[in-house]
XYZ file of C-alpha atoms in Angstrom:
699
model
C -150.456 328.936 207.648
C -148.293 328.205 210.591
C -151.343 327.176 212.927
C -152.803 324.557 210.213
C -149.427 322.971 210.072
C -149.568 322.336 213.639
C -153.030 320.769 213.687
C -152.358 319.139 210.039
C -148.587 317.684 211.392
C -150.998 315.594 213.781
C -153.315 314.394 211.427
C -150.508 313.501 209.258
C -148.734 311.932 211.508
C -151.773 309.384 212.165
C -151.715 308.412 208.514
C -147.907 308.611 207.569
C -147.079 305.436 205.717
C -150.069 303.866 206.957
C -147.512 302.550 209.591
C -150.304 302.909 212.212
C -153.590 301.562 211.279
C -156.836 302.830 210.401
C -158.233 301.475 213.608
C -155.723 303.592 215.902
C -156.137 306.476 213.612
C -159.861 306.620 213.969
C -159.699 305.855 217.932
C -157.185 308.975 218.371
C -158.395 311.368 215.968
C -162.106 310.897 215.927
C -163.339 309.348 219.220
C -164.938 306.646 217.285
C -165.642 303.949 219.776
C -163.337 300.469 219.565
C -167.107 298.902 219.313
C -167.858 300.556 216.101
C -164.499 299.892 214.586
C -164.280 296.523 215.370
C -168.049 295.993 214.071
C -166.874 297.170 210.755
C -163.713 294.448 210.807
C -161.285 296.568 209.852
C -158.411 294.631 209.774
C -154.911 295.992 211.317
C -152.633 294.486 209.164
C -153.159 297.207 206.157
C -150.803 297.152 203.224
C -149.065 300.430 202.607
C -150.499 302.164 199.412
C -147.929 302.349 196.584
C -147.900 306.166 196.372
C -147.490 306.680 200.022
C -144.606 308.962 200.735
C -142.851 310.442 204.302
C -143.089 313.893 203.667
C -143.952 316.851 205.725
C -144.054 319.392 202.441
C -147.486 319.301 202.455
C -150.331 319.057 205.155
C -154.271 318.307 205.457
C -156.937 318.637 207.600
C -160.271 317.750 207.566
C -163.718 318.446 208.629
C -167.072 316.719 209.166
C -170.185 318.751 208.969
C -172.800 316.184 208.748
C -173.614 316.700 205.376
C -170.204 317.217 203.847
C -166.435 317.285 204.369
C -164.271 319.920 203.819
C -160.798 319.599 202.993
C -157.919 322.018 203.615
C -154.642 321.518 202.726
C -151.259 324.051 202.396
C -147.870 323.598 201.313
C -144.809 323.837 203.821
C -142.750 325.894 202.206
C -142.561 328.451 198.857
C -141.123 326.284 196.192
C -143.866 323.541 197.008
C -146.146 326.387 197.035
C -144.815 327.636 193.610
C -144.902 324.057 191.973
C -148.396 323.421 193.247
C -149.976 326.842 191.722
C -148.237 325.669 188.347
C -149.382 321.936 188.032
C -152.457 321.592 190.482
C -153.092 319.748 193.242
C -154.969 315.828 192.642
C -157.717 315.055 195.631
C -158.443 311.123 196.131
C -160.342 309.517 198.381
C -161.091 305.744 199.660
C -164.569 304.681 200.833
C -164.720 301.978 203.466
C -168.068 300.242 204.343
C -168.775 298.031 207.111
C -167.107 294.718 207.094
C -165.202 295.751 204.265
C -161.328 295.137 204.087
C -158.683 298.036 203.112
C -157.104 295.999 200.982
C -160.282 295.729 198.663
C -160.638 298.873 198.257
C -159.103 301.665 196.158
C -158.517 305.734 196.114
C -160.839 307.459 193.678
C -159.999 311.101 191.867
C -162.775 313.627 193.067
C -161.256 316.085 190.802
C -161.563 315.401 187.457
C -158.446 318.079 186.556
C -155.865 319.271 188.961
C -156.867 321.644 191.197
C -155.056 325.079 190.516
C -155.525 328.749 191.292
C -158.194 330.484 189.721
C -157.620 332.522 186.846
C -157.316 336.093 186.783
C -160.715 336.740 185.161
C -162.174 334.577 187.426
C -161.182 336.466 190.406
C -163.226 339.387 189.696
C -166.073 337.682 191.689
C -164.701 337.859 194.462
C -161.743 340.025 194.603
C -164.085 343.182 193.596
C -163.243 346.714 195.345
C -166.574 346.638 197.007
C -166.490 343.156 198.801
C -166.246 342.814 202.160
C -163.893 340.193 202.211
C -160.393 341.751 201.257
C -158.735 338.394 201.066
C -159.209 337.038 198.252
C -157.815 340.086 196.509
C -154.759 339.706 198.661
C -154.513 336.322 197.488
C -154.990 337.459 193.907
C -152.126 339.686 194.407
C -149.978 336.788 196.163
C -150.379 334.292 193.161
C -151.023 336.657 189.864
C -148.894 339.924 190.961
C -145.794 341.204 188.971
C -143.132 339.285 189.897
C -139.756 341.177 190.259
C -136.714 339.615 188.045
C -133.413 339.308 189.477
C -131.070 342.181 187.666
C -127.949 339.822 187.383
C -125.981 342.316 185.980
C -125.543 344.135 189.556
C -124.565 342.409 192.625
C -125.741 338.916 192.067
C -125.882 337.840 195.647
C -128.215 341.057 196.712
C -130.560 340.134 194.025
C -131.162 337.022 194.554
C -131.706 337.558 198.134
C -134.639 340.108 197.457
C -136.541 337.910 195.181
C -136.062 335.065 197.726
C -137.419 336.994 200.648
C -140.167 338.311 197.777
C -141.150 334.637 197.258
C -141.330 333.910 200.782
C -143.810 337.009 201.457
C -145.767 336.427 198.522
C -146.340 332.575 199.717
C -147.142 333.483 203.431
C -149.508 336.194 202.675
C -151.246 333.365 200.180
C -151.593 331.022 203.038
C -152.786 333.698 205.490
C -155.458 334.748 203.117
C -156.490 331.240 202.717
C -156.865 330.778 206.265
C -159.078 333.596 206.905
C -161.075 333.216 203.877
C -162.783 330.339 202.466
C -163.411 332.034 199.312
C -159.478 333.222 199.324
C -158.611 328.734 199.980
C -160.940 327.933 197.436
C -159.647 330.620 194.710
C -156.275 329.556 195.716
C -156.628 325.628 194.500
C -156.233 324.644 198.689
C -160.378 323.997 199.264
C -162.385 321.400 198.597
C -166.080 320.412 199.578
C -167.165 316.723 198.946
C -170.963 316.550 199.412
C -173.225 313.198 199.835
C -171.668 311.931 202.993
C -172.712 308.594 204.182
C -172.442 308.040 208.279
C -172.302 304.226 207.842
C -168.819 305.030 205.508
C -165.429 305.963 206.496
C -163.598 308.584 204.337
C -159.782 308.330 203.652
C -158.456 311.369 201.682
C -155.166 312.069 200.131
C -153.701 315.331 198.606
C -150.721 315.466 196.354
C -148.835 317.602 194.130
C -150.100 316.545 190.474
C -147.443 314.779 187.732
C -147.177 313.920 184.454
C -145.135 310.511 185.026
C -146.155 307.624 186.278
C -143.263 307.946 188.974
C -144.904 307.604 192.573
C -146.453 310.667 193.816
C -144.793 313.229 195.441
C -146.068 316.173 198.045
C -148.750 313.881 199.355
C -150.777 314.193 202.610
C -153.671 311.795 204.292
C -156.922 312.649 206.210
C -159.029 309.778 207.860
C -163.055 310.731 208.406
C -165.618 308.733 210.026
C -168.993 309.772 208.166
C -171.347 309.317 211.265
C -168.641 311.474 213.397
C -169.279 315.278 212.745
C -166.411 317.175 213.605
C -167.233 319.631 216.758
C -166.505 323.605 216.504
C -163.863 324.817 219.060
C -164.749 327.858 221.215
C -162.113 330.080 222.242
C -161.849 330.519 226.108
C -159.863 333.676 227.829
C -158.243 332.351 230.889
C -157.168 335.221 232.373
C -157.339 339.381 232.455
C -154.989 341.315 233.742
C -155.454 344.910 234.909
C -153.026 347.349 234.495
C -152.441 351.309 234.363
C -154.606 352.215 231.656
C -155.147 349.305 230.177
C -156.561 345.313 230.163
C -154.774 342.415 228.613
C -156.326 339.223 227.573
C -154.459 335.730 227.931
C -155.862 332.901 226.357
C -154.244 329.325 226.634
C -151.992 328.831 223.361
C -151.852 324.914 223.101
C -155.342 324.213 222.815
C -156.184 327.407 220.447
C -153.208 327.086 217.808
C -154.800 323.626 216.988
C -158.206 324.969 216.219
C -157.549 328.947 215.084
C -155.232 330.866 212.756
C -156.656 334.293 214.161
C -159.088 336.087 216.614
C -161.460 339.029 216.607
C -161.244 340.748 219.912
C -164.693 341.999 220.962
C -165.902 344.325 224.066
C -169.014 345.319 225.748
C -169.487 348.644 228.012
C -173.002 348.193 228.530
C -172.576 345.335 230.757
C -172.833 342.880 228.067
C -175.819 343.955 226.315
C -174.040 344.590 222.763
C -170.470 343.980 221.764
C -168.089 345.781 219.032
C -164.839 344.876 217.551
C -161.541 346.059 218.937
C -159.518 345.003 216.143
C -161.012 345.440 212.356
C -158.076 343.193 211.039
C -158.228 339.560 212.475
C -155.576 339.471 215.366
C -152.423 337.058 214.658
C -149.972 336.006 217.490
C -146.567 336.171 216.137
C -145.494 333.615 218.342
C -144.710 330.076 217.426
C -145.240 326.645 218.772
C -141.603 326.009 220.355
C -142.130 328.987 222.494
C -144.501 327.905 224.345
C -142.437 326.888 227.436
C -141.499 330.582 227.960
C -144.959 332.139 226.464
C -147.742 329.907 227.477
C -150.374 332.210 226.156
C -151.528 334.199 223.312
C -152.106 337.975 224.911
C -153.684 340.953 223.405
C -153.577 344.588 225.210
C -156.602 347.125 224.724
C -155.282 350.457 225.744
C -157.888 352.731 227.375
C -158.381 356.253 227.825
C -159.773 356.289 231.439
C -159.447 353.752 234.570
C -161.862 352.179 236.315
C -164.983 351.834 233.864
C -165.886 348.319 233.580
C -165.623 346.623 230.357
C -166.747 343.112 229.181
C -164.341 341.084 226.849
C -164.478 337.852 224.583
C -162.730 336.563 221.666
C -164.170 334.926 218.116
C -161.849 332.133 216.577
C -161.105 332.183 213.220
C -160.368 328.583 211.928
C -158.210 327.481 208.628
C -161.462 326.635 206.687
C -162.242 330.517 207.224
C -164.999 330.288 209.814
C -165.863 331.819 212.872
C -166.310 330.246 215.826
C -168.489 331.353 218.518
C -167.552 333.617 221.061
C -165.922 333.096 224.375
C -167.603 333.503 227.562
C -166.861 336.843 228.437
C -164.910 338.250 231.124
C -164.891 341.954 232.777
C -161.904 343.888 233.509
C -161.003 347.404 233.440
C -158.147 349.943 233.888
C -156.648 350.262 237.500
C -154.875 353.210 239.085
C -150.845 351.917 239.561
C -149.285 355.430 239.404
C -148.082 355.870 243.445
C -148.245 359.155 244.782
C -144.709 360.796 244.820
C -143.055 359.651 248.162
C -142.810 361.953 251.169
C -139.917 364.440 251.315
C -136.927 365.985 253.988
C -137.543 363.103 256.565
C -136.286 363.817 259.731
C -135.864 361.478 262.969
C -135.206 363.476 266.539
C -134.980 361.923 269.703
C -137.099 363.314 272.445
C -136.239 364.126 276.057
C -138.579 362.081 277.045
C -137.654 358.980 275.199
C -139.415 359.207 272.330
C -138.741 359.583 268.409
C -140.508 362.353 266.552
C -140.496 361.784 263.032
C -141.749 364.806 260.517
C -141.804 365.144 256.721
C -143.175 367.212 253.945
C -145.230 366.708 251.400
C -146.486 369.621 248.987
C -147.610 367.719 246.276
C -151.435 368.310 245.421
C -153.063 364.543 244.952
C -156.678 364.338 244.895
C -156.622 360.917 245.785
C -154.448 360.472 248.558
C -155.465 358.248 251.312
C -152.868 359.391 254.143
C -149.439 358.286 255.456
C -147.785 355.289 257.238
C -144.805 354.813 259.347
C -142.092 351.878 259.396
C -139.328 351.433 261.401
C -136.464 348.731 261.251
C -133.162 348.152 262.506
C -131.563 347.753 258.863
C -131.869 350.552 256.213
C -132.691 348.370 253.274
C -135.628 345.993 254.754
C -137.202 344.629 257.546
C -139.645 347.718 258.408
C -142.424 346.977 260.629
C -146.040 349.198 260.369
C -145.955 351.669 263.411
C -149.705 352.854 262.537
C -152.601 350.486 262.192
C -154.605 353.083 260.648
C -153.106 355.054 257.724
C -152.135 358.768 259.128
C -154.561 361.600 257.385
C -153.240 363.150 254.156
C -153.118 366.608 256.557
C -150.590 364.659 259.110
C -146.972 365.712 258.987
C -145.519 364.377 262.358
C -145.538 360.913 264.184
C -144.084 360.414 267.625
C -142.800 356.636 268.212
C -143.480 356.042 272.001
C -142.272 352.417 271.391
C -139.072 352.383 270.320
C -135.988 350.391 271.831
C -132.955 352.838 273.059
C -130.436 349.961 272.795
C -131.321 349.233 269.171
C -130.649 351.012 265.941
C -133.864 352.958 264.621
C -134.381 353.330 261.127
C -137.316 355.506 259.645
C -139.343 355.511 256.518
C -142.729 357.616 255.808
C -144.874 355.986 252.959
C -147.713 358.128 251.041
C -150.246 355.805 249.791
C -153.487 356.707 247.964
C -157.253 355.389 247.471
C -156.141 352.672 245.233
C -153.902 351.258 247.568
C -150.554 352.447 245.610
C -147.410 353.765 247.389
C -144.061 355.237 247.516
C -141.376 354.979 250.345
C -139.367 357.637 251.111
C -135.487 356.682 251.895
C -134.589 355.617 255.149
C -133.400 358.220 258.133
C -131.578 357.279 261.022
C -133.057 357.837 264.606
C -129.697 359.270 266.348
C -130.460 358.722 269.916
C -127.968 361.010 272.179
C -126.806 358.882 275.169
C -123.899 360.319 277.181
C -123.615 357.874 279.962
C -121.227 355.131 279.482
C -121.661 351.855 280.756
C -120.127 350.049 283.976
C -116.805 348.537 283.754
C -116.563 344.895 283.268
C -116.783 342.587 286.406
C -115.465 338.849 286.482
C -112.311 339.297 284.256
C -110.260 336.070 284.412
C -108.232 333.783 282.524
C -105.382 331.335 282.138
C -102.222 330.721 279.586
C -101.189 327.456 278.495
C -98.230 325.708 277.551
C -98.641 326.467 273.774
C -99.149 330.355 274.358
C -103.056 330.643 274.205
C -104.605 332.957 276.355
C -108.027 332.784 277.184
C -110.088 335.855 278.633
C -113.526 335.810 279.958
C -115.758 338.396 282.218
C -118.996 338.914 282.852
C -122.065 340.234 280.399
C -122.949 343.711 281.140
C -126.464 344.590 282.087
C -126.672 347.374 280.427
C -128.649 346.748 277.118
C -127.225 349.110 274.502
C -123.538 347.448 275.003
C -122.295 346.616 271.606
C -119.104 345.097 273.073
C -115.922 345.274 274.570
C -112.558 346.502 274.090
C -109.819 344.387 275.647
C -106.441 346.024 276.318
C -103.028 344.553 277.396
C -99.168 345.445 278.841
C -96.270 343.392 279.850
C -95.844 345.231 283.447
C -98.430 346.614 285.427
C -96.648 349.760 285.300
C -96.455 349.867 281.511
C -98.992 351.762 279.268
C -101.941 349.329 278.316
C -102.239 348.736 274.541
C -105.746 348.315 272.852
C -105.419 344.422 271.732
C -108.727 344.104 269.549
C -109.651 346.738 266.292
C -112.864 347.841 267.460
C -115.875 346.290 270.119
C -115.439 342.991 270.531
C -119.217 341.345 270.582
C -118.249 338.648 272.925
C -117.560 338.129 276.728
C -115.092 335.513 275.936
C -111.417 336.637 274.001
C -108.558 334.091 272.881
C -105.551 335.639 271.467
C -101.804 333.928 271.689
C -98.449 335.015 272.962
C -94.749 334.183 272.690
C -93.561 332.266 275.648
C -90.240 332.904 274.807
C -89.847 336.543 276.363
C -87.880 338.352 279.527
C -90.843 338.914 281.028
C -92.998 336.277 283.302
C -96.544 338.009 283.372
C -98.932 339.555 281.277
C -101.532 341.867 282.146
C -105.058 342.467 280.615
C -107.674 345.227 281.382
C -111.202 345.223 279.705
C -113.521 348.135 278.805
C -117.414 348.177 277.636
C -118.636 350.096 274.745
C -122.279 351.259 274.290
C -124.267 352.031 270.933
C -123.266 355.777 271.496
C -119.380 354.632 271.488
C -119.605 355.873 275.355
C -116.470 353.976 276.973
C -116.706 352.341 280.642
C -113.551 352.629 283.130
C -110.987 349.593 282.767
C -112.269 346.784 284.528
C -110.083 345.279 287.376
C -106.439 344.556 286.016
C -105.866 340.802 285.432
C -102.258 339.012 286.073
C -101.307 336.046 284.199
C -98.138 334.442 284.886
C -96.979 332.663 281.275
C -95.682 329.085 281.416
C -92.383 328.797 281.600
C -90.901 327.026 278.871
C -86.999 329.254 278.920
C -84.498 327.233 280.948
C -82.297 329.757 283.196
C -78.859 330.992 281.866
C -76.111 328.499 282.622
C -73.639 328.942 285.233
C -69.713 329.502 284.471
C -66.889 327.860 286.627
C -64.526 330.639 287.340
C -61.361 329.136 289.240
C -60.059 326.118 290.426
C -56.900 324.909 292.660
C -55.692 321.467 293.506
C -53.556 321.048 297.294
C -52.507 318.370 299.199
C -55.864 316.086 299.243
C -58.262 318.620 298.150
C -59.596 320.194 294.860
C -61.056 323.340 295.492
C -63.878 324.797 292.752
C -65.149 328.506 292.408
C -68.496 329.400 289.619
C -69.955 332.243 288.915
C -74.214 331.424 289.439
C -76.866 332.170 286.657
C -77.939 335.069 286.243
C -81.863 334.559 285.737
C -83.939 335.870 288.667
C -86.025 332.737 288.867
C -83.461 330.550 289.882
C -84.075 328.714 293.153
C -80.782 326.493 293.431
C -77.182 325.016 291.999
C -76.279 321.496 292.338
C -72.826 320.562 292.010
C -71.810 316.901 290.123
C -69.613 314.925 290.171
C -67.941 311.548 288.416
C -64.905 310.314 288.451
C -64.622 308.171 284.927
C -67.152 308.574 281.365
C -68.798 305.434 282.405
C -69.844 306.473 285.854
C -72.892 308.270 286.357
C -72.914 312.151 287.588
C -73.101 312.254 290.994
C -74.437 315.396 293.260
C -71.652 316.092 295.869
C -73.374 319.711 297.121
C -76.610 321.839 296.715
C -76.451 325.524 297.122
C -79.693 328.077 297.546
C -79.295 331.987 296.494
C -77.864 333.138 299.754
C -75.051 330.192 299.896
C -71.348 330.506 298.866
C -70.621 330.355 295.078
C -67.622 327.500 296.245
C -66.654 324.089 297.328
C -63.616 322.156 298.471
C -63.955 318.583 297.264
C -61.835 316.289 299.811
C -63.298 313.383 299.028
C -60.994 312.291 296.436
C -58.921 309.464 295.799
C -55.168 310.215 295.064
C -53.997 310.592 290.995
C -57.847 309.839 290.151
C -59.098 312.053 287.485
C -62.338 314.113 288.349
C -65.153 315.853 286.094
C -67.747 318.722 287.611
C -70.491 319.900 286.488
C -72.466 323.206 288.305
C -76.577 322.514 287.491
C -78.714 325.732 287.865
C -82.620 324.991 288.360
C -85.331 327.719 288.145
C -88.619 327.561 289.916
C -90.434 325.890 287.054
C -87.665 322.919 287.140
C -86.046 324.012 284.296
C -81.982 323.440 284.251
C -78.937 324.645 282.637
C -75.128 322.913 282.767
C -72.248 324.788 283.240
C -69.176 323.419 280.884
C -67.725 320.258 282.108
C -64.683 321.114 284.181
C -61.903 317.889 284.211
C -59.540 318.027 286.978
C -56.863 315.109 288.490
C -56.369 314.861 292.202
C -52.733 315.086 293.521
C -50.614 312.092 293.963
C -50.048 310.851 297.574
C -46.644 312.886 298.464
C -46.328 310.749 301.982
C -43.896 308.527 299.914
C -42.076 310.752 298.043
C -38.754 312.217 299.600
C -38.469 316.194 299.738
C -36.402 318.480 297.509
C -32.673 319.304 299.180
C -30.467 322.296 299.108
C -33.074 324.871 297.355
C -31.004 327.800 296.757
C -32.014 331.218 294.889
C -29.425 333.469 293.408
C -30.967 337.281 292.415
C -28.838 339.346 289.532
C -29.583 342.968 289.695
C -27.976 343.390 286.190
C -30.349 340.899 284.128
C -33.349 341.246 286.171
C -33.614 337.732 286.756
C -33.781 334.426 289.662
C -31.677 331.821 289.235
C -33.070 328.518 291.143
C -30.908 325.238 291.693
C -31.550 322.089 294.062
C -30.588 318.987 294.823
C -33.004 315.774 294.540
C -32.197 312.181 294.881
C -35.155 309.650 293.824
C -34.819 306.648 291.838
C -38.282 306.671 290.367
C -40.798 308.127 288.034
C -41.349 311.591 288.929
C -41.406 315.604 287.732
C -40.929 318.903 289.933
C -43.399 321.522 290.044
C -41.995 325.159 290.765
C -44.742 327.181 292.730
C -43.844 330.944 293.357
C -45.511 334.082 294.906
C -45.067 337.331 295.764
C -46.666 339.979 298.808
C -50.388 339.569 298.668
C -50.563 336.646 296.238
C -50.761 333.184 297.158
C -48.452 330.774 295.541
C -49.221 329.358 292.368
C -47.290 326.974 289.406
C -45.160 328.275 287.258
C -43.114 325.974 285.656
C -43.393 321.888 285.581
C -39.639 320.399 285.493
C -38.316 317.068 283.847
C -36.756 314.572 286.072
C -33.162 314.862 286.365
C -33.299 318.821 285.769
C -31.274 320.783 288.964
C -31.932 324.446 287.783
C -34.538 326.824 286.725
C -34.281 330.607 285.861
C -37.162 332.820 286.187
C -36.606 335.780 283.473
C -40.355 337.485 284.553
C -38.727 339.597 287.346
C -40.555 343.033 287.555
C -38.945 344.266 290.998
């Protein structure tokens, strides 16, 4: 009863609680013109009948045939079906004339007694074994058949479940039989014909389950019918026919058909439409429901065939919920189509010829009667992008094809397809056409580049003229006589390369070479070597003061120069106080001496000296400062008198004595020398002392 429910639900919505006016119901449901409704003076503000209830437990549809109105109803669930079978259904109608107000009319019963399913004895007239209509017998069995009682002594839950399933099955079979047979519907108490229709009247029907009490009716449904508005008979329509391998699939639109039909007969003609026979003796009922329309918008029926290529005409006949057969749909032609492709060719080979062409061969040993021929495809990708190399199919006896238009600079994959007369094709796996190439490309030209101060190296070179070059290998070394190391991992597909290097290294240059690689992995000779000077960001090694001498009116300095190769000069700086700025007093090249005699002094003044190494990039390094004091002015100091030395052989020591007369503040410095060694200070003597013993005598 699922199809009935959909159609009835629309009618019921119009009449539910009379929330919408009868005028709107007629306009929407029956197409009566607004002028006709206005002439009847039916007002929009209708009172709600006392016995109206918002329920979807029972549905009602009506059909106006011109001389009668057919009514069909159905309970929406098994419990209501059982109740209706027990108590019966009452049918009432209200008749409205032109100009009559709804509030002046009343519902009148047209069923003196509640309509119940017939008793078993009465079913014999329509459910006998010889009757061609089998559906009354099905309804009889569903309504009056023996009902299994639940065995509560066993598993109670299982017993109730079995009984519940049986009830649903009996309910479904009874409603399906009523859908497909008018006799079954009448005998089930679900159908009524109201005769004597006045075309100038409007009829409002309601159906409800009989109740012995005076309480409002339960399980009630409404339908509105205009007496002069004959209900048109819907005609089904086949929307699409799909032809497959020994099968034909019929498709018709679900939304339209499920509003008018419960089941269908499928009819077929093999004599060009002169006669039709039914494919299905049992009405076809689709198992899909309305909620599936988004995913499955069509009903579908599949006709399985013995052979292909035999055209036939198809049409469908709908069965309405009133058990009436519709007119057949317009026939559509369909037949089974050959959808089975031939087997694919085997043992595909692609051989490169000395002429620069590619020869493709294959094997095909199957005896296929409808084989049309072969076709060849070529692509640079083994999985897609194949272009046909044959304008027409090669004959079925062909087993070889020569590709004279291949591009040797590209990868070439080949497929061979077999195709039959119906256009079904199968394709072999792709094979690679190997091109034998032993000639390497020319060495790259125009290699140049630079290194910026952050250590980024950028190289570029000219693109080779060979069409089969797939990339380049870049090599480097830290010295031109070193072995060059590969910098790239595989062929590099560009003519510009960027890399980074460390600038804090001992080498000032880095060297590069480039090699071209073709599709056959032939390697060219090295390009010309490129030498790039690294930006100098490392200062030179610092120089170191080695020695100094303070003499009368001079200071003598010597130093070890910086050991860095890129040092261009050394500069000697001096200042006489912490507040004074450093002043350059001398500058030395690589070949100049590494000593200096400073005579521009002030007596008893303290001086600081610093030697600076400067490289060719302008970076500099400073020696640790040396702080010295210039000698005093000795022109006003009297000399030491009576200097005497006494050598003690036993003790191996020399004792010095002297005389010195000076009233001012002073100190004495003792100097000593030996053969080949200049004088140097060995002891400072405080004021007033007149002797000194030298214990460091070796000879």
